Coordinates of C-alpha atoms in Angstrom, one line a residue:
M1 CA 66.3 91.6 77.3
N2 CA 64.2 93.9 79.4
T3 CA 65.3 93.9 83.1
P4 CA 63.2 95.5 85.8
L5 CA 65.3 97.9 88.0
D6 CA 64.3 99.2 91.4
A7 CA 62.5 102.5 91.8
H8 CA 65.7 104.5 92.6
A9 CA 67.2 103.6 89.2
G10 CA 63.9 103.8 87.2
L11 CA 63.2 101.4 84.2
A12 CA 65.7 100.8 81.5
A13 CA 66.2 98.4 78.6
V14 CA 69.4 96.3 79.3
D15 CA 70.9 94.5 76.3
Y16 CA 73.8 93.0 78.2
D17 CA 73.6 90.5 81.0
P18 CA 76.9 89.9 82.6
F19 CA 75.4 86.9 84.6
A20 CA 74.7 83.6 82.8
S21 CA 71.8 82.6 84.9
P22 CA 71.0 84.9 87.8
V23 CA 68.3 87.5 87.1
L24 CA 69.7 91.0 87.6
E25 CA 68.2 92.9 90.4
R26 CA 69.6 96.3 89.7
V27 CA 71.7 98.0 87.0
V28 CA 73.1 101.4 88.1
P29 CA 76.1 103.6 86.9
S30 CA 79.4 102.5 88.4
T31 CA 81.2 105.1 90.5
E32 CA 83.9 107.2 89.0
A33 CA 86.5 105.4 91.2
Q34 CA 85.3 102.0 90.0
R35 CA 85.5 103.2 86.3
E36 CA 89.2 104.3 86.9
I37 CA 90.0 100.9 88.3
W38 CA 88.1 99.1 85.6
L39 CA 90.1 100.9 82.9
A40 CA 93.4 100.2 84.7
A41 CA 92.6 96.5 85.0
K42 CA 91.9 96.4 81.3
L43 CA 95.6 97.2 80.5
G44 CA 96.1 93.3 80.7
E45 CA 95.8 90.3 82.9
E46 CA 98.8 91.3 85.2
A47 CA 97.3 94.7 85.6
S48 CA 94.0 93.2 86.7
L49 CA 95.6 90.7 89.0
A50 CA 97.3 93.6 90.7
Y51 CA 93.8 94.4 92.0
N52 CA 93.2 90.9 93.3
E53 CA 92.9 90.9 97.1
A54 CA 92.8 87.9 99.5
V55 CA 92.8 87.2 103.2
A56 CA 93.4 84.0 105.1
L57 CA 91.3 83.3 108.2
Q58 CA 92.9 80.6 110.4
L59 CA 90.1 78.9 112.5
R60 CA 91.1 76.7 115.4
G61 CA 88.6 74.7 117.2
A62 CA 85.6 72.6 116.5
L63 CA 84.4 74.1 113.3
D64 CA 80.8 73.8 112.3
R65 CA 81.3 73.5 108.5
A66 CA 77.7 73.7 107.6
A67 CA 77.2 76.8 109.7
L68 CA 80.2 78.5 108.1
L69 CA 78.8 77.7 104.6
H70 CA 75.4 79.2 105.5
A71 CA 77.2 82.3 107.1
L72 CA 79.2 82.8 103.8
Q73 CA 75.9 82.6 101.7
A74 CA 74.1 85.0 104.1
L75 CA 77.0 87.5 103.7
V76 CA 76.7 87.3 100.0
D77 CA 72.9 87.8 100.3
R78 CA 73.4 90.9 102.6
H79 CA 75.9 92.7 100.5
D80 CA 74.9 93.5 96.8
A81 CA 78.6 94.2 95.9
L82 CA 79.5 90.6 96.5
R83 CA 76.9 89.6 93.9
A84 CA 77.9 92.2 91.2
G85 CA 79.6 92.4 87.9
F86 CA 80.1 95.2 85.4
G87 CA 78.8 96.1 81.9
P88 CA 81.1 95.6 79.0
D89 CA 82.4 99.1 79.1
G90 CA 82.7 99.4 82.9
E91 CA 80.0 102.1 83.0
T92 CA 77.3 100.0 84.8
F93 CA 77.3 98.1 88.1
C94 CA 75.2 95.0 87.7
V95 CA 73.7 93.4 90.8
A96 CA 72.3 89.8 90.6
G97 CA 69.1 89.3 92.8
S98 CA 70.6 86.0 94.1
L99 CA 73.9 84.3 93.8
A100 CA 74.7 80.9 95.1
L101 CA 78.3 81.1 96.4
D102 CA 80.3 78.1 95.3
V103 CA 82.7 77.4 98.1
R104 CA 85.5 75.1 97.2
Q105 CA 86.6 72.7 99.9
A106 CA 89.8 70.6 100.2
D107 CA 91.1 68.3 103.0
L108 CA 94.9 68.5 103.4
A109 CA 95.0 66.7 106.7
A110 CA 96.3 63.4 105.2
L111 CA 99.4 65.1 103.8
D112 CA 102.7 65.2 105.7
A113 CA 103.7 68.5 107.2
T114 CA 106.0 69.5 104.4
A115 CA 103.5 68.6 101.7
R116 CA 100.7 70.2 103.6
A117 CA 102.6 73.5 104.0
A118 CA 103.4 73.5 100.3
A119 CA 99.8 72.7 99.3
L120 CA 98.6 75.5 101.6
E121 CA 101.0 78.0 100.1
D122 CA 99.9 76.9 96.6
R123 CA 96.2 77.7 97.5
R124 CA 97.2 81.0 99.0
A125 CA 99.0 81.9 95.7
Q126 CA 96.0 80.8 93.6
A127 CA 93.7 83.0 95.7
V128 CA 95.5 86.1 94.2
L129 CA 96.6 84.5 90.8
L130 CA 93.2 83.3 89.6
P131 CA 91.7 86.1 87.5
F132 CA 88.2 87.4 87.9
E133 CA 85.9 87.9 85.1
L134 CA 84.9 91.5 85.5
E135 CA 81.8 91.3 83.3
T136 CA 80.4 87.9 84.2
G137 CA 81.4 87.9 87.9
P138 CA 81.2 86.9 90.6
L139 CA 84.0 89.0 92.0
F140 CA 84.0 87.3 95.4
R141 CA 85.0 83.7 96.1
A142 CA 85.8 81.5 99.1
E143 CA 87.8 78.3 99.7
L144 CA 87.8 76.2 102.9
L145 CA 90.8 74.1 103.7
R146 CA 91.0 71.5 106.4
L147 CA 94.6 71.2 107.7
G148 CA 93.9 68.8 110.6
E149 CA 91.7 68.2 113.6
G150 CA 90.4 71.4 114.8
E151 CA 92.4 73.6 112.3
H152 CA 91.0 75.2 109.1
V153 CA 91.9 78.0 106.8
L154 CA 89.3 80.0 105.0
L155 CA 90.6 81.8 102.0
L156 CA 88.5 84.8 100.8
S157 CA 89.3 86.6 97.5
A158 CA 87.8 89.6 95.9
H159 CA 88.6 92.1 93.1
H160 CA 89.2 95.5 94.4
L161 CA 86.3 96.8 92.2
V162 CA 84.0 95.4 94.8
C163 CA 85.9 95.3 98.0
D164 CA 88.3 97.6 99.7
G165 CA 90.4 97.5 103.0
W166 CA 87.4 98.8 104.9
S167 CA 85.2 96.1 103.4
W168 CA 87.4 93.3 104.7
W169 CA 86.9 94.5 108.2
V170 CA 83.1 94.5 107.7
I171 CA 83.2 91.1 106.1
L172 CA 85.2 89.6 109.0
R173 CA 83.1 91.0 111.7
E174 CA 79.8 90.1 110.0
L175 CA 80.9 86.6 109.0
G176 CA 81.7 85.9 112.6
A177 CA 78.3 87.1 113.8
L178 CA 76.5 85.1 111.1
Y179 CA 78.6 82.0 111.9
G180 CA 77.4 82.3 115.6
L181 CA 73.8 82.6 114.4
H182 CA 73.9 79.5 112.2
S183 CA 76.0 77.4 114.7
G184 CA 73.7 78.2 117.6
A185 CA 76.7 79.6 119.6
G186 CA 75.7 83.2 119.3
H187 CA 73.1 85.6 117.8
A188 CA 73.5 87.9 114.8
D189 CA 71.9 91.2 115.7
L190 CA 72.9 92.9 112.4
P191 CA 71.1 95.9 110.9
P192 CA 70.3 95.8 107.2
A193 CA 73.4 96.2 105.2
P194 CA 73.8 99.4 103.2
S195 CA 73.4 99.0 99.5
F196 CA 76.4 99.8 97.4
A197 CA 74.1 100.3 94.4
D198 CA 72.4 103.1 96.5
Y199 CA 75.7 104.6 97.1
A200 CA 76.6 104.4 93.4
L201 CA 73.4 106.2 92.6
R202 CA 74.1 108.9 95.3
C203 CA 77.6 109.4 93.8
A204 CA 76.1 109.7 90.3
G205 CA 73.6 112.4 91.5
Q206 CA 76.4 114.3 93.2
A207 CA 78.7 114.3 90.1
G208 CA 79.8 117.9 89.4
R209 CA 78.2 119.4 92.4
R210 CA 79.8 122.3 94.1
A211 CA 81.7 120.4 96.8
G212 CA 83.3 118.1 94.4
A213 CA 84.3 120.9 92.1
A214 CA 85.7 123.0 94.9
D215 CA 87.8 120.0 96.1
E216 CA 89.1 119.4 92.5
A217 CA 90.1 123.1 92.3
W218 CA 92.0 122.8 95.5
W219 CA 93.9 119.8 94.3
V220 CA 94.8 121.3 91.0
A221 CA 96.2 124.4 92.8
H222 CA 98.0 122.2 95.3
H223 CA 99.8 120.4 92.6
A224 CA 100.4 123.3 90.2
H225 CA 104.1 123.3 91.3
R226 CA 104.9 119.8 92.3
P227 CA 108.2 118.1 93.1
P228 CA 109.8 115.8 90.5
A229 CA 108.8 112.2 90.1
L230 CA 110.0 110.1 93.1
D231 CA 113.1 108.2 91.8
L232 CA 114.1 105.6 94.4
P233 CA 117.4 103.9 93.9
G234 CA 116.6 100.6 92.1
D235 CA 118.5 97.3 91.8
R236 CA 117.9 97.4 88.0
P237 CA 117.5 100.0 85.3
R238 CA 113.9 101.2 85.0
P239 CA 112.3 99.3 82.0
P240 CA 110.7 101.2 79.1
R241 CA 107.3 100.0 80.2
R242 CA 106.3 99.5 83.8
G243 CA 105.7 95.9 85.0
F244 CA 103.4 94.5 87.6
A245 CA 105.3 91.6 89.1
S246 CA 105.5 92.0 92.9
G247 CA 107.0 90.5 96.0
R248 CA 106.2 91.3 99.6
E249 CA 108.4 91.9 102.7
D250 CA 106.9 92.3 106.2
H251 CA 108.6 94.1 109.1
V252 CA 107.2 94.3 112.6
L253 CA 107.4 97.5 114.8
G254 CA 107.2 96.5 118.4
A255 CA 104.6 97.7 120.8
D256 CA 107.2 99.7 122.6
L257 CA 108.1 101.7 119.6
V258 CA 104.5 102.2 118.5
G259 CA 103.6 103.4 122.0
A260 CA 106.5 105.9 121.9
L261 CA 105.4 107.1 118.5
R262 CA 101.9 107.7 119.8
H263 CA 103.3 109.8 122.5
L264 CA 105.6 111.7 120.3
G265 CA 102.9 112.5 117.9
A266 CA 100.5 113.6 120.6
R267 CA 103.1 116.0 122.1
H268 CA 103.3 117.6 118.7
G269 CA 99.6 117.5 117.7
A270 CA 100.0 114.6 115.2
S271 CA 98.1 111.3 115.0
L272 CA 99.8 108.0 114.8
F273 CA 99.0 107.9 111.1
A274 CA 100.4 111.4 110.5
T275 CA 103.6 110.5 112.5
L276 CA 104.2 107.3 110.5
L277 CA 103.3 109.1 107.2
G278 CA 105.6 111.9 107.8
S279 CA 108.5 109.7 108.8
F280 CA 108.0 107.5 105.8
A281 CA 108.1 110.5 103.5
G282 CA 111.2 111.5 105.3
L283 CA 112.8 108.1 104.5
L284 CA 111.8 108.2 100.9
G285 CA 113.2 111.7 100.6
R286 CA 116.5 110.7 102.0
L287 CA 116.7 107.6 99.7
A288 CA 115.8 109.6 96.6
G289 CA 117.7 112.8 97.6
Q290 CA 114.6 114.9 97.3
D291 CA 113.3 117.6 99.7
E292 CA 109.7 116.8 98.9
V293 CA 107.9 113.8 97.8
V294 CA 104.3 112.9 96.6
L295 CA 102.9 110.1 98.7
G296 CA 99.5 108.5 98.2
I297 CA 97.1 107.4 100.8
P298 CA 93.7 105.6 100.4
A299 CA 90.7 107.5 102.0
A300 CA 87.7 105.3 102.6
A301 CA 84.3 106.8 101.6
Q302 CA 82.7 104.6 104.3
A303 CA 84.2 106.8 107.0
N304 CA 83.5 110.1 105.2
E305 CA 79.9 109.2 104.3
G306 CA 78.9 107.6 107.6
L307 CA 78.4 104.2 105.9
G308 CA 80.5 102.1 108.3
D309 CA 78.9 98.8 107.2
L310 CA 79.2 99.3 103.5
V311 CA 81.0 96.6 101.5
G312 CA 82.3 97.7 98.1
H313 CA 84.9 99.9 96.5
G314 CA 84.7 103.2 98.3
V315 CA 88.4 104.2 98.3
N316 CA 89.8 107.4 96.8
L317 CA 93.5 107.9 96.3
L318 CA 94.8 111.2 97.7
P319 CA 98.2 112.4 96.5
L320 CA 99.8 114.3 99.4
R321 CA 102.8 116.6 99.0
C322 CA 105.1 115.6 102.0
T323 CA 108.1 117.6 103.0
A324 CA 111.4 115.6 103.3
D325 CA 113.7 118.6 103.9
P326 CA 116.8 117.1 105.6
A327 CA 117.3 120.4 107.5
L328 CA 113.8 120.4 109.1
P329 CA 113.6 119.3 112.7
F330 CA 111.8 116.0 113.0
A331 CA 109.1 117.6 115.3
R332 CA 108.4 120.1 112.5
L333 CA 108.2 117.4 110.0
L334 CA 105.4 115.8 112.0
A335 CA 103.5 119.1 112.1
A336 CA 103.8 119.5 108.4
A337 CA 102.7 115.9 107.8
S338 CA 99.7 116.4 110.1
N339 CA 98.6 119.6 108.3
E340 CA 98.9 118.0 104.9
L341 CA 96.9 115.0 105.9
L342 CA 94.1 117.1 107.4
D343 CA 94.0 119.2 104.3
A344 CA 93.9 116.2 102.0
L345 CA 91.0 114.6 103.9
E346 CA 89.1 117.9 104.0
H347 CA 89.2 117.8 100.2
Q348 CA 88.7 114.2 99.4
R349 CA 85.7 114.5 97.2
C350 CA 87.8 114.4 94.0
T351 CA 88.8 111.2 92.4
F352 CA 92.4 110.6 91.5
G353 CA 91.6 110.0 87.8
S354 CA 89.6 113.3 87.5
L355 CA 92.6 115.2 89.1
L356 CA 95.0 113.7 86.6
Q357 CA 92.9 115.0 83.8
Q358 CA 93.3 118.4 85.0
L359 CA 97.0 118.4 85.7
D360 CA 99.6 118.9 83.0
I361 CA 101.6 115.7 83.5
A362 CA 103.5 114.1 80.7
R363 CA 102.6 110.5 80.5
D364 CA 105.6 108.0 80.8
P365 CA 104.8 104.3 80.1
A366 CA 107.6 103.4 82.6
R367 CA 105.9 105.2 85.6
L368 CA 102.6 105.8 87.2
P369 CA 101.6 109.5 87.0
L370 CA 102.1 111.6 90.1
V371 CA 101.9 108.8 92.8
S372 CA 104.2 105.8 92.7
V373 CA 104.2 104.9 96.5
L374 CA 101.2 104.2 98.6
F375 CA 101.0 104.2 102.5
N376 CA 98.1 103.0 104.6
I377 CA 97.3 102.1 108.2
D378 CA 94.7 99.4 108.7
Q379 CA 92.1 99.2 111.5
A380 CA 93.1 97.3 114.6
L381 CA 91.7 93.6 114.3
E382 CA 92.4 92.4 117.8
Q383 CA 88.9 92.9 118.9
E384 CA 87.8 90.5 116.2
G385 CA 89.9 87.7 117.6
E386 CA 86.8 86.2 119.2
A387 CA 84.5 87.1 116.3
F388 CA 83.7 83.4 115.6
P389 CA 82.1 81.9 118.7
G390 CA 83.9 78.8 119.9
L391 CA 86.8 79.4 117.6
Q392 CA 90.1 81.1 117.8
L393 CA 90.7 83.4 114.8
G394 CA 93.9 84.3 113.0
F395 CA 93.8 86.9 110.3
A396 CA 96.4 87.6 107.6
S397 CA 96.3 89.2 104.2
V398 CA 97.7 87.2 101.3
P399 CA 100.6 88.7 99.5
R400 CA 99.8 89.8 95.9
R401 CA 101.9 88.4 93.1
Y402 CA 101.3 91.6 91.1
E403 CA 101.2 95.2 92.3
N404 CA 100.2 98.5 90.6
F405 CA 102.5 100.7 92.7
E406 CA 106.3 100.6 93.1
L407 CA 105.8 100.4 96.8
F408 CA 102.7 99.9 98.9
V409 CA 103.1 99.8 102.6
N410 CA 100.1 98.7 104.6
A411 CA 100.6 99.1 108.4
V412 CA 98.5 96.4 110.3
Q413 CA 97.8 97.0 113.9
E414 CA 98.3 93.9 116.0
H415 CA 99.1 93.2 119.6
G416 CA 99.9 96.9 120.3
G417 CA 102.6 96.9 117.4
L418 CA 102.5 97.3 113.7
R419 CA 103.3 94.8 111.0
L420 CA 104.5 96.7 107.9
E421 CA 103.3 94.7 104.9
C422 CA 105.3 96.1 101.9
Q423 CA 104.3 95.1 98.4
Y424 CA 107.1 96.2 96.0
N425 CA 107.7 96.1 92.2
A426 CA 110.0 93.2 91.7
G427 CA 111.2 94.6 88.3
L428 CA 112.9 97.5 90.1
F429 CA 113.8 96.3 93.6
D430 CA 115.2 93.2 95.3
A431 CA 113.7 91.8 98.4
A432 CA 117.0 92.5 100.3
T433 CA 116.8 96.2 99.3
V434 CA 113.2 96.5 100.6
R435 CA 114.1 94.8 103.8
R436 CA 117.1 97.2 104.2
W437 CA 114.7 100.1 103.7
L438 CA 112.2 98.9 106.3
R439 CA 115.0 98.4 108.8
G440 CA 116.1 101.9 108.0
Y441 CA 112.6 103.2 108.6
E442 CA 112.6 101.6 112.2
T443 CA 116.1 103.0 112.8
L444 CA 114.9 106.5 111.8
L445 CA 111.7 106.1 114.0
R446 CA 113.7 105.1 117.1
A447 CA 116.2 107.8 116.6
A448 CA 113.3 110.4 116.1
V449 CA 111.7 109.2 119.4
A450 CA 115.0 109.9 121.3
Q451 CA 115.8 113.1 119.4
P452 CA 112.7 114.8 118.1
D453 CA 114.3 118.1 117.7
S454 CA 117.2 116.8 115.5
P455 CA 117.1 117.6 111.8
L456 CA 115.8 114.8 109.7
G457 CA 119.0 114.7 107.7
V458 CA 121.2 113.7 110.8
L459 CA 118.9 110.9 112.1
P460 CA 120.5 107.6 111.3
L461 CA 119.1 105.1 108.7
V462 CA 121.6 102.3 109.4
D463 CA 121.3 100.1 112.5
A464 CA 124.0 98.1 114.3
A465 CA 123.2 95.0 112.3
A466 CA 123.4 96.8 109.0
R467 CA 126.7 98.4 110.1
R468 CA 128.1 94.9 110.8
E469 CA 126.9 93.8 107.3
L470 CA 128.8 96.7 105.8
A471 CA 131.9 95.9 107.7
E472 CA 131.8 92.3 106.5
L473 CA 131.9 93.6 102.8
Q474 CA 135.3 95.1 103.4
P475 CA 138.3 93.0 102.4
P476 CA 140.5 91.6 105.1
A477 CA 143.5 93.7 106.3
R478 CA 146.7 92.9 104.4
H479 CA 150.0 92.9 106.0
W480 CA 152.7 94.9 104.1
G481 CA 155.6 94.2 106.5
D482 CA 157.6 97.2 107.5
L483 CA 156.3 99.3 104.6
A484 CA 154.4 102.4 105.6
P485 CA 150.6 101.9 105.3
T486 CA 150.2 104.3 102.4
M487 CA 148.8 103.8 98.9
H488 CA 151.9 105.2 97.2
G489 CA 154.2 103.1 99.5
A490 CA 152.4 99.9 98.6
F491 CA 152.6 100.8 94.9
E492 CA 156.3 101.4 95.1
H493 CA 156.7 98.1 96.9
Q494 CA 154.9 96.4 94.1
A495 CA 156.8 98.3 91.4
A496 CA 160.1 97.1 92.9
A497 CA 158.9 93.5 93.1
T498 CA 157.5 93.2 89.6
P499 CA 158.7 96.2 87.5
E500 CA 157.8 94.7 84.1
R501 CA 154.3 93.5 85.1
I502 CA 151.5 95.4 83.4
A503 CA 150.0 98.0 85.8
L504 CA 147.5 99.8 83.4
R505 CA 145.8 98.7 80.3
L506 CA 143.5 101.0 78.1
G507 CA 142.6 99.4 74.8
S508 CA 145.8 98.2 73.2
A509 CA 148.0 100.6 75.2
T510 CA 149.7 99.5 78.4
L511 CA 152.1 100.7 81.1
S512 CA 154.3 98.6 83.3
Y513 CA 154.8 99.2 87.0
R514 CA 158.3 100.6 86.3
A515 CA 157.0 103.0 83.6
L516 CA 154.0 104.1 85.8
D517 CA 156.3 104.6 88.8
E518 CA 158.7 106.7 86.7
R519 CA 155.8 108.8 85.3
A520 CA 154.4 109.4 88.7
N521 CA 157.9 110.5 90.1
R522 CA 158.1 113.0 87.2
I523 CA 154.8 114.5 88.0
A524 CA 155.5 114.5 91.7
H525 CA 158.8 116.5 91.2
G526 CA 157.1 118.9 88.9
L527 CA 154.4 119.6 91.5
I528 CA 157.0 120.1 94.2
A529 CA 158.8 122.5 91.9
H530 CA 155.6 124.6 91.7
G531 CA 155.3 124.8 95.5
V532 CA 152.8 121.9 96.1
G533 CA 153.4 120.3 99.5
P534 CA 151.5 117.9 101.8
G535 CA 147.8 118.7 102.2
A536 CA 147.6 120.9 99.1
L537 CA 144.6 120.3 96.7
V538 CA 145.6 119.5 93.1
G539 CA 143.0 119.3 90.3
I540 CA 143.5 116.8 87.5
A541 CA 142.2 117.1 83.9
L542 CA 142.5 114.1 81.7
E543 CA 141.2 113.4 78.3
R544 CA 139.3 110.1 78.0
G545 CA 140.7 107.7 75.4
P546 CA 143.8 105.6 74.6
D547 CA 146.0 108.8 74.4
M548 CA 145.9 109.0 78.2
L549 CA 148.7 106.4 78.4
A550 CA 150.8 108.1 75.6

């Protein structure tokens, strides 16, 4: 079929229509970052589900349902990325001229509290578990749930190919304004939305230009001598092929701590993001026993390109080399993290995939290349609490069931504090392990605020509650009567009480307590004869195998 494209794209013959009925308005080259995600999503259904993103908007008050549906449709009409799909090879970004958003609705109010909570959790899970058809689209969907009088939840889902973290902030702000317009409770004075197709065309025109080539050269040189792959202590052996099953643990840093961290960073010329980033790298280094780690951050093109209202995938992954030297004073750790962050942002016009092609990294099916942990800080959303006129808004991201990274920490600013949303690879780590690490992170941060000049390696990772948990793992004290509380004394007591009982077994060979005690005494007298006394160090060399007991 022949499809007319706009003047920017010229005219072309399109023999593939990813939409069953809508007429294509534009077909433009997808961006390099989108093509990288498209290829990663094609590894399998779980790999694609790892890029499903969803948010839950809790709306309290007298909701004008018709106005909300009109606002959702107006949002899709404004942003071409929400009407888009992709060509069969991921090389083209295909925008429908119009798309009627099918908003699913369900009334859960008649259910009892337990059943209603279970149904809501099931719908939240389905928001991230229902696959998107990347070619046919749409890659954005909505579901409205009524929980009771004056209480609704709006679930919004999108594939990462057309929506990033910055986009959710734009969607939330504009949806509230459009709701006010259609409900008559406010007015939507929104400028025309930037076109993602225009942005994609601009990226295509800039491909290979001097700035991008210079940034790529900088990153290649920066990672010419890189640290070893980050190897965090897992709860299970690493499988031969990496999986995507994920869980999420949240941990809240209080406003008091976040305020203290802002002041600490300011005193040392570091932003809150650099302070959190450097500290987290220090935690990972301590856990893995490495002096340097590679930590990824997402950089939004919207901020870099001056496109604050753009909805789409504009994220570029930046692999930062962060010091985790335990001998480094914490204040210097912040300075190093700040410098690394600023350098990375200065050279962000290089996609992660193109960098990997230039680096000599052996591919391992069990690991992601170069970056296995991602760290991000979201924009503050408190100012959007009144975004929907006449309604109270609660905002929460929906935990993914599949994740591309081993750890992905997203710090959400709320009420002056930070909620750390940590997605983790469930094939490697248990939830209890991740909770312990997040608690250790807070312990490290609090100690750093109090002692910023202390070396990273001496700052504690174990808080009082964790110490109590460790103490509870110890067996109860055993009373040995008048016997001196020594290991050899306890052994001699046992040997006297049960001399013929087997004390050691290795294969088919055994030693009784009597025989072991006699052998120990012979060795002890031999050592004494050679001048060994209390406090002396004695090396032991033993062959492994059944002959040890001969």
